[in-house]
PDB file of C-alpha atoms in Angstrom:
ATOM      1  CA  UNK A   1      92.981 121.831 -47.296  1.00 56.00           C
ATOM      2  CA  UNK A   2      91.180 123.678 -44.542  1.00 68.00           C
ATOM      3  CA  UNK A   3      89.917 120.364 -43.096  1.00 62.00           C
ATOM      4  CA  UNK A   4      93.494 118.983 -43.086  1.00 64.00           C
ATOM      5  CA  UNK A   5      94.793 121.976 -41.107  1.00 69.00           C
ATOM      6  CA  UNK A   6      91.917 121.619 -38.661  1.00 69.00           C
ATOM      7  CA  UNK A   7      92.789 117.924 -38.023  1.00 71.00           C
ATOM      8  CA  UNK A   8      96.471 118.724 -37.583  1.00 67.00           C
ATOM      9  CA  UNK A   9      95.527 121.469 -35.114  1.00 68.00           C
ATOM     10  CA  UNK A  10      93.358 119.013 -33.131  1.00 68.00           C
ATOM     11  CA  UNK A  11      96.112 116.366 -33.038  1.00 63.00           C
ATOM     12  CA  UNK A  12      98.738 118.878 -31.894  1.00 61.00           C
ATOM     13  CA  UNK A  13      96.333 120.323 -29.277  1.00 67.00           C
ATOM     14  CA  UNK A  14      95.563 116.853 -27.963  1.00 61.00           C
ATOM     15  CA  UNK A  15      99.266 115.978 -27.709  1.00 61.00           C
ATOM     16  CA  UNK A  16     100.069 119.235 -25.905  1.00 61.00           C
ATOM     17  CA  UNK A  17      97.224 118.777 -23.418  1.00 63.00           C
ATOM     18  CA  UNK A  18      98.362 115.199 -22.675  1.00 56.00           C
ATOM     19  CA  UNK A  19     101.921 116.417 -22.130  1.00 58.00           C
ATOM     20  CA  UNK A  20     100.826 119.276 -19.876  1.00 58.00           C
ATOM     21  CA  UNK A  21      98.497 117.097 -17.804  1.00 59.00           C
ATOM     22  CA  UNK A  22     101.084 114.314 -17.589  1.00 59.00           C
ATOM     23  CA  UNK A  23     103.730 116.689 -16.216  1.00 54.00           C
ATOM     24  CA  UNK A  24     101.658 118.143 -13.378  1.00 50.00           C
ATOM     25  CA  UNK A  25     103.752 118.482 -10.220  1.00 48.00           C
ATOM     26  CA  UNK A  26     101.476 116.144  -8.270  1.00 47.00           C
ATOM     27  CA  UNK A  27     101.985 113.445 -10.920  1.00 43.00           C
ATOM     28  CA  UNK A  28     105.752 113.758 -10.934  1.00 42.00           C
ATOM     29  CA  UNK A  29     107.065 111.421  -8.283  1.00 42.00           C
ATOM     30  CA  UNK A  30     110.218 112.153  -6.422  1.00 42.00           C
ATOM     31  CA  UNK A  31     110.401 108.790  -4.751  1.00 42.00           C
ATOM     32  CA  UNK A  32     111.652 109.684  -1.325  1.00 44.00           C
ATOM     33  CA  UNK A  33     112.458 106.848   0.992  1.00 48.00           C
ATOM     34  CA  UNK A  34     109.192 105.959   2.659  1.00 57.00           C
ATOM     35  CA  UNK A  35     109.620 106.274   6.426  1.00 75.00           C
ATOM     36  CA  UNK A  36     108.117 103.763   8.799  1.00 84.00           C
ATOM     37  CA  UNK A  37     108.060 103.503  12.571  1.00 89.00           C
ATOM     38  CA  UNK A  38     109.819 100.515  14.079  1.00 90.00           C
ATOM     39  CA  UNK A  39     108.630  99.806  17.618  1.00 89.00           C
ATOM     40  CA  UNK A  40     110.935  97.877  19.907  1.00 90.00           C
ATOM     41  CA  UNK A  41     108.284  97.095  22.506  1.00 88.00           C
ATOM     42  CA  UNK A  42     110.439  95.071  24.892  1.00 88.00           C
ATOM     43  CA  UNK A  43     112.920  97.980  25.097  1.00 92.00           C
ATOM     44  CA  UNK A  44     110.170 100.629  25.187  1.00 93.00           C
ATOM     45  CA  UNK A  45     111.524 102.732  22.307  1.00 94.00           C
ATOM     46  CA  UNK A  46     110.731 103.316  18.646  1.00 93.00           C
ATOM     47  CA  UNK A  47     112.603 104.686  15.633  1.00 93.00           C
ATOM     48  CA  UNK A  48     111.415 106.109  12.320  1.00 92.00           C
ATOM     49  CA  UNK A  49     113.521 104.527   9.577  1.00 90.00           C
ATOM     50  CA  UNK A  50     113.373 104.263   5.802  1.00 87.00           C
ATOM     51  CA  UNK A  51     112.297 101.188   3.862  1.00 88.00           C
ATOM     52  CA  UNK A  52     115.919 100.363   3.082  1.00 88.00           C
ATOM     53  CA  UNK A  53     116.324  99.009   6.631  1.00 90.00           C
ATOM     54  CA  UNK A  54     115.659  95.264   6.913  1.00 89.00           C
ATOM     55  CA  UNK A  55     114.438  93.869  10.248  1.00 86.00           C
ATOM     56  CA  UNK A  56     116.062  90.941  12.002  1.00 82.00           C
ATOM     57  CA  UNK A  57     115.097  89.490  15.391  1.00 71.00           C
ATOM     58  CA  UNK A  58     112.545  92.253  16.039  1.00 60.00           C
ATOM     59  CA  UNK A  59     110.214  89.975  17.977  1.00 59.00           C
ATOM     60  CA  UNK A  60     112.900  88.118  19.915  1.00 54.00           C
ATOM     61  CA  UNK A  61     111.898  87.846  23.561  1.00 55.00           C
ATOM     62  CA  UNK A  62     115.039  87.753  25.718  1.00 56.00           C
ATOM     63  CA  UNK A  63     116.851  85.879  22.971  1.00 57.00           C
ATOM     64  CA  UNK A  64     120.539  85.721  22.290  1.00 64.00           C
ATOM     65  CA  UNK A  65     120.232  88.166  19.436  1.00 71.00           C
ATOM     66  CA  UNK A  66     118.857  91.673  19.995  1.00 80.00           C
ATOM     67  CA  UNK A  67     116.437  93.306  17.555  1.00 83.00           C
ATOM     68  CA  UNK A  68     118.524  94.505  14.599  1.00 90.00           C
ATOM     69  CA  UNK A  69     118.041  96.738  11.567  1.00 92.00           C
ATOM     70  CA  UNK A  70     120.417  96.214   8.635  1.00 93.00           C
ATOM     71  CA  UNK A  71     121.047  98.266   5.491  1.00 90.00           C
ATOM     72  CA  UNK A  72     123.944  99.279   3.269  1.00 89.00           C
ATOM     73  CA  UNK A  73     124.444 102.199   5.675  1.00 89.00           C
ATOM     74  CA  UNK A  74     125.262  99.879   8.591  1.00 91.00           C
ATOM     75  CA  UNK A  75     123.625  98.008  11.453  1.00 94.00           C
ATOM     76  CA  UNK A  76     121.409  99.260  14.280  1.00 94.00           C
ATOM     77  CA  UNK A  77     120.883  97.070  17.356  1.00 94.00           C
ATOM     78  CA  UNK A  78     118.463  97.813  20.202  1.00 94.00           C
ATOM     79  CA  UNK A  79     119.428  96.324  23.562  1.00 93.00           C
ATOM     80  CA  UNK A  80     117.486  96.539  26.836  1.00 94.00           C
ATOM     81  CA  UNK A  81     120.027  96.387  29.657  1.00 94.00           C
ATOM     82  CA  UNK A  82     119.388  94.546  32.932  1.00 94.00           C
ATOM     83  CA  UNK A  83     117.805  96.490  35.816  1.00 93.00           C
ATOM     84  CA  UNK A  84     121.139  96.811  37.649  1.00 93.00           C
ATOM     85  CA  UNK A  85     122.536  98.840  34.718  1.00 93.00           C
ATOM     86  CA  UNK A  86     119.781 101.452  34.499  1.00 93.00           C
ATOM     87  CA  UNK A  87     121.826 104.677  34.659  1.00 95.00           C
ATOM     88  CA  UNK A  88     122.995 105.820  31.188  1.00 96.00           C
ATOM     89  CA  UNK A  89     125.912 107.796  32.724  1.00 96.00           C
ATOM     90  CA  UNK A  90     127.294 104.691  34.451  1.00 96.00           C
ATOM     91  CA  UNK A  91     126.859 102.650  31.260  1.00 97.00           C
ATOM     92  CA  UNK A  92     128.734 105.394  29.340  1.00 96.00           C
ATOM     93  CA  UNK A  93     131.566 105.197  31.878  1.00 96.00           C
ATOM     94  CA  UNK A  94     131.697 101.430  31.330  1.00 96.00           C
ATOM     95  CA  UNK A  95     131.892 101.984  27.567  1.00 96.00           C
ATOM     96  CA  UNK A  96     134.791 104.408  28.146  1.00 96.00           C
ATOM     97  CA  UNK A  97     136.657 101.812  30.223  1.00 96.00           C
ATOM     98  CA  UNK A  98     136.106  99.153  27.540  1.00 95.00           C
ATOM     99  CA  UNK A  99     137.263 101.641  24.891  1.00 96.00           C
ATOM    100  CA  UNK A 100     140.484 102.331  26.835  1.00 95.00           C
ATOM    101  CA  UNK A 101     141.232  98.570  27.016  1.00 95.00           C
ATOM    102  CA  UNK A 102     140.433  97.945  23.318  1.00 94.00           C
ATOM    103  CA  UNK A 103     143.672  97.732  21.269  1.00 93.00           C
ATOM    104  CA  UNK A 104     141.723  98.214  18.006  1.00 92.00           C
ATOM    105  CA  UNK A 105     140.162 101.521  19.126  1.00 94.00           C
ATOM    106  CA  UNK A 106     141.416 104.794  17.661  1.00 93.00           C
ATOM    107  CA  UNK A 107     142.414 106.473  20.924  1.00 89.00           C
ATOM    108  CA  UNK A 108     141.739 110.034  19.712  1.00 93.00           C
ATOM    109  CA  UNK A 109     138.180 109.299  18.594  1.00 94.00           C
ATOM    110  CA  UNK A 110     136.155 108.823  21.809  1.00 96.00           C
ATOM    111  CA  UNK A 111     133.190 111.252  22.130  1.00 96.00           C
ATOM    112  CA  UNK A 112     130.489 111.489  24.801  1.00 96.00           C
ATOM    113  CA  UNK A 113     127.646 113.972  24.261  1.00 95.00           C
ATOM    114  CA  UNK A 114     124.188 114.601  25.619  1.00 96.00           C
ATOM    115  CA  UNK A 115     121.351 114.610  23.098  1.00 94.00           C
ATOM    116  CA  UNK A 116     117.616 115.199  22.955  1.00 93.00           C
ATOM    117  CA  UNK A 117     115.530 113.802  20.104  1.00 91.00           C
ATOM    118  CA  UNK A 118     112.753 115.713  18.364  1.00 89.00           C
ATOM    119  CA  UNK A 119     110.334 113.246  20.005  1.00 87.00           C
ATOM    120  CA  UNK A 120     111.491 114.120  23.551  1.00 88.00           C
ATOM    121  CA  UNK A 121     113.898 111.267  24.316  1.00 92.00           C
ATOM    122  CA  UNK A 122     117.009 112.437  26.165  1.00 94.00           C
ATOM    123  CA  UNK A 123     120.229 110.606  26.790  1.00 95.00           C
ATOM    124  CA  UNK A 124     123.908 110.238  26.047  1.00 96.00           C
ATOM    125  CA  UNK A 125     125.659 109.370  22.802  1.00 96.00           C
ATOM    126  CA  UNK A 126     129.022 107.617  23.083  1.00 97.00           C
ATOM    127  CA  UNK A 127     130.903 107.216  19.798  1.00 95.00           C
ATOM    128  CA  UNK A 128     134.358 106.136  18.677  1.00 95.00           C
ATOM    129  CA  UNK A 129     136.292 104.609  15.787  1.00 94.00           C
ATOM    130  CA  UNK A 130     137.916 101.177  15.775  1.00 92.00           C
ATOM    131  CA  UNK A 131     139.493  98.784  13.312  1.00 88.00           C
ATOM    132  CA  UNK A 132     137.070  96.247  11.895  1.00 75.00           C
ATOM    133  CA  UNK A 133     139.255  93.287  12.924  1.00 69.00           C
ATOM    134  CA  UNK A 134     142.665  92.535  14.372  1.00 62.00           C
ATOM    135  CA  UNK A 135     144.102  92.778  10.849  1.00 62.00           C
ATOM    136  CA  UNK A 136     145.393  96.354  10.522  1.00 57.00           C
ATOM    137  CA  UNK A 137     144.424  96.553   6.840  1.00 62.00           C
ATOM    138  CA  UNK A 138     140.735  96.213   7.775  1.00 65.00           C
ATOM    139  CA  UNK A 139     138.557  99.325   7.342  1.00 80.00           C
ATOM    140  CA  UNK A 140     137.765 101.590  10.289  1.00 87.00           C
ATOM    141  CA  UNK A 141     134.329 101.134  11.840  1.00 91.00           C
ATOM    142  CA  UNK A 142     132.274 103.881  13.491  1.00 93.00           C
ATOM    143  CA  UNK A 143     130.551 102.780  16.689  1.00 94.00           C
ATOM    144  CA  UNK A 144     127.790 104.916  18.213  1.00 95.00           C
ATOM    145  CA  UNK A 145     125.871 103.998  21.367  1.00 97.00           C
ATOM    146  CA  UNK A 146     122.713 106.018  22.122  1.00 97.00           C
ATOM    147  CA  UNK A 147     121.874 105.503  25.789  1.00 97.00           C
ATOM    148  CA  UNK A 148     118.378 106.420  27.006  1.00 97.00           C
ATOM    149  CA  UNK A 149     116.262 105.552  30.001  1.00 96.00           C
ATOM    150  CA  UNK A 150     112.881 104.127  28.965  1.00 95.00           C
ATOM    151  CA  UNK A 151     109.603 104.890  30.754  1.00 94.00           C
ATOM    152  CA  UNK A 152     110.108 101.846  33.006  1.00 94.00           C
ATOM    153  CA  UNK A 153     113.405 103.342  34.239  1.00 95.00           C
ATOM    154  CA  UNK A 154     115.684 100.869  32.417  1.00 95.00           C
ATOM    155  CA  UNK A 155     118.592 101.789  30.192  1.00 97.00           C
ATOM    156  CA  UNK A 156     118.265 101.072  26.481  1.00 96.00           C
ATOM    157  CA  UNK A 157     121.240 101.075  24.111  1.00 96.00           C
ATOM    158  CA  UNK A 158     120.696 101.835  20.432  1.00 96.00           C
ATOM    159  CA  UNK A 159     123.985 100.783  18.835  1.00 96.00           C
ATOM    160  CA  UNK A 160     124.817 101.958  15.305  1.00 95.00           C
ATOM    161  CA  UNK A 161     127.847 100.419  13.581  1.00 93.00           C
ATOM    162  CA  UNK A 162     129.019 101.395  10.089  1.00 91.00           C
ATOM    163  CA  UNK A 163     132.129 101.577   8.014  1.00 86.00           C
ATOM    164  CA  UNK A 164     133.770 104.934   8.683  1.00 76.00           C
ATOM    165  CA  UNK A 165     135.161 104.991   5.146  1.00 74.00           C
ATOM    166  CA  UNK A 166     132.187 104.058   2.988  1.00 64.00           C
ATOM    167  CA  UNK A 167     128.851 105.394   4.208  1.00 63.00           C
ATOM    168  CA  UNK A 168     127.730 108.900   5.065  1.00 73.00           C
ATOM    169  CA  UNK A 169     127.032 108.166   8.690  1.00 83.00           C
ATOM    170  CA  UNK A 170     125.939 111.718   9.511  1.00 86.00           C
ATOM    171  CA  UNK A 171     122.531 111.152   7.856  1.00 87.00           C
ATOM    172  CA  UNK A 172     121.924 108.019   9.933  1.00 88.00           C
ATOM    173  CA  UNK A 173     123.122 109.764  13.105  1.00 89.00           C
ATOM    174  CA  UNK A 174     120.641 112.568  12.360  1.00 90.00           C
ATOM    175  CA  UNK A 175     117.859 110.016  11.790  1.00 90.00           C
ATOM    176  CA  UNK A 176     118.596 108.364  15.141  1.00 90.00           C
ATOM    177  CA  UNK A 177     118.774 111.655  17.026  1.00 89.00           C
ATOM    178  CA  UNK A 178     115.559 113.027  15.561  1.00 90.00           C
ATOM    179  CA  UNK A 179     113.284 109.987  15.394  1.00 92.00           C
ATOM    180  CA  UNK A 180     114.048 108.163  18.638  1.00 94.00           C
ATOM    181  CA  UNK A 181     111.033 108.172  20.954  1.00 94.00           C
ATOM    182  CA  UNK A 182     109.953 106.463  24.151  1.00 94.00           C
ATOM    183  CA  UNK A 183     106.847 104.309  24.040  1.00 87.00           C
TER     184      UNK A 183
END
């Protein structure tokens, strides 16, 4: 009987030690979204984004389609403007004029703010709401244009478009404002 109790004690001890070692904090994975740096070399900027963002046209050299990141949270496009449009303030004024002419734009929603990223990039953020299409039943879209001057002195637009109803756009806005850097 004593040998039987000893074996039971060993089995229980072994099970407890396996459970304790298996539940160590370093073994428990809280799978955070793995960040990665996306360099847009032609535009001279980079962003740190999560793995949920899929790349399209990243290596396009002066193509019709700008480098684009797509996820369920929306779309991010990076556009290098021509040399004659190098001042972010003038580009922001042009966006305001286009906004005023746009019949789908929510007229109360236009915002223009200065920002500085954690990585040192400074610029303007122009944002507004607009209907997704001419059909009035279409969902509202949030449009944000981050305007920065790259190291070569040219204006770069990082455009983020998302459904204003569905996604939590504040997290993506925070990601853009904190991770944007000049190359």
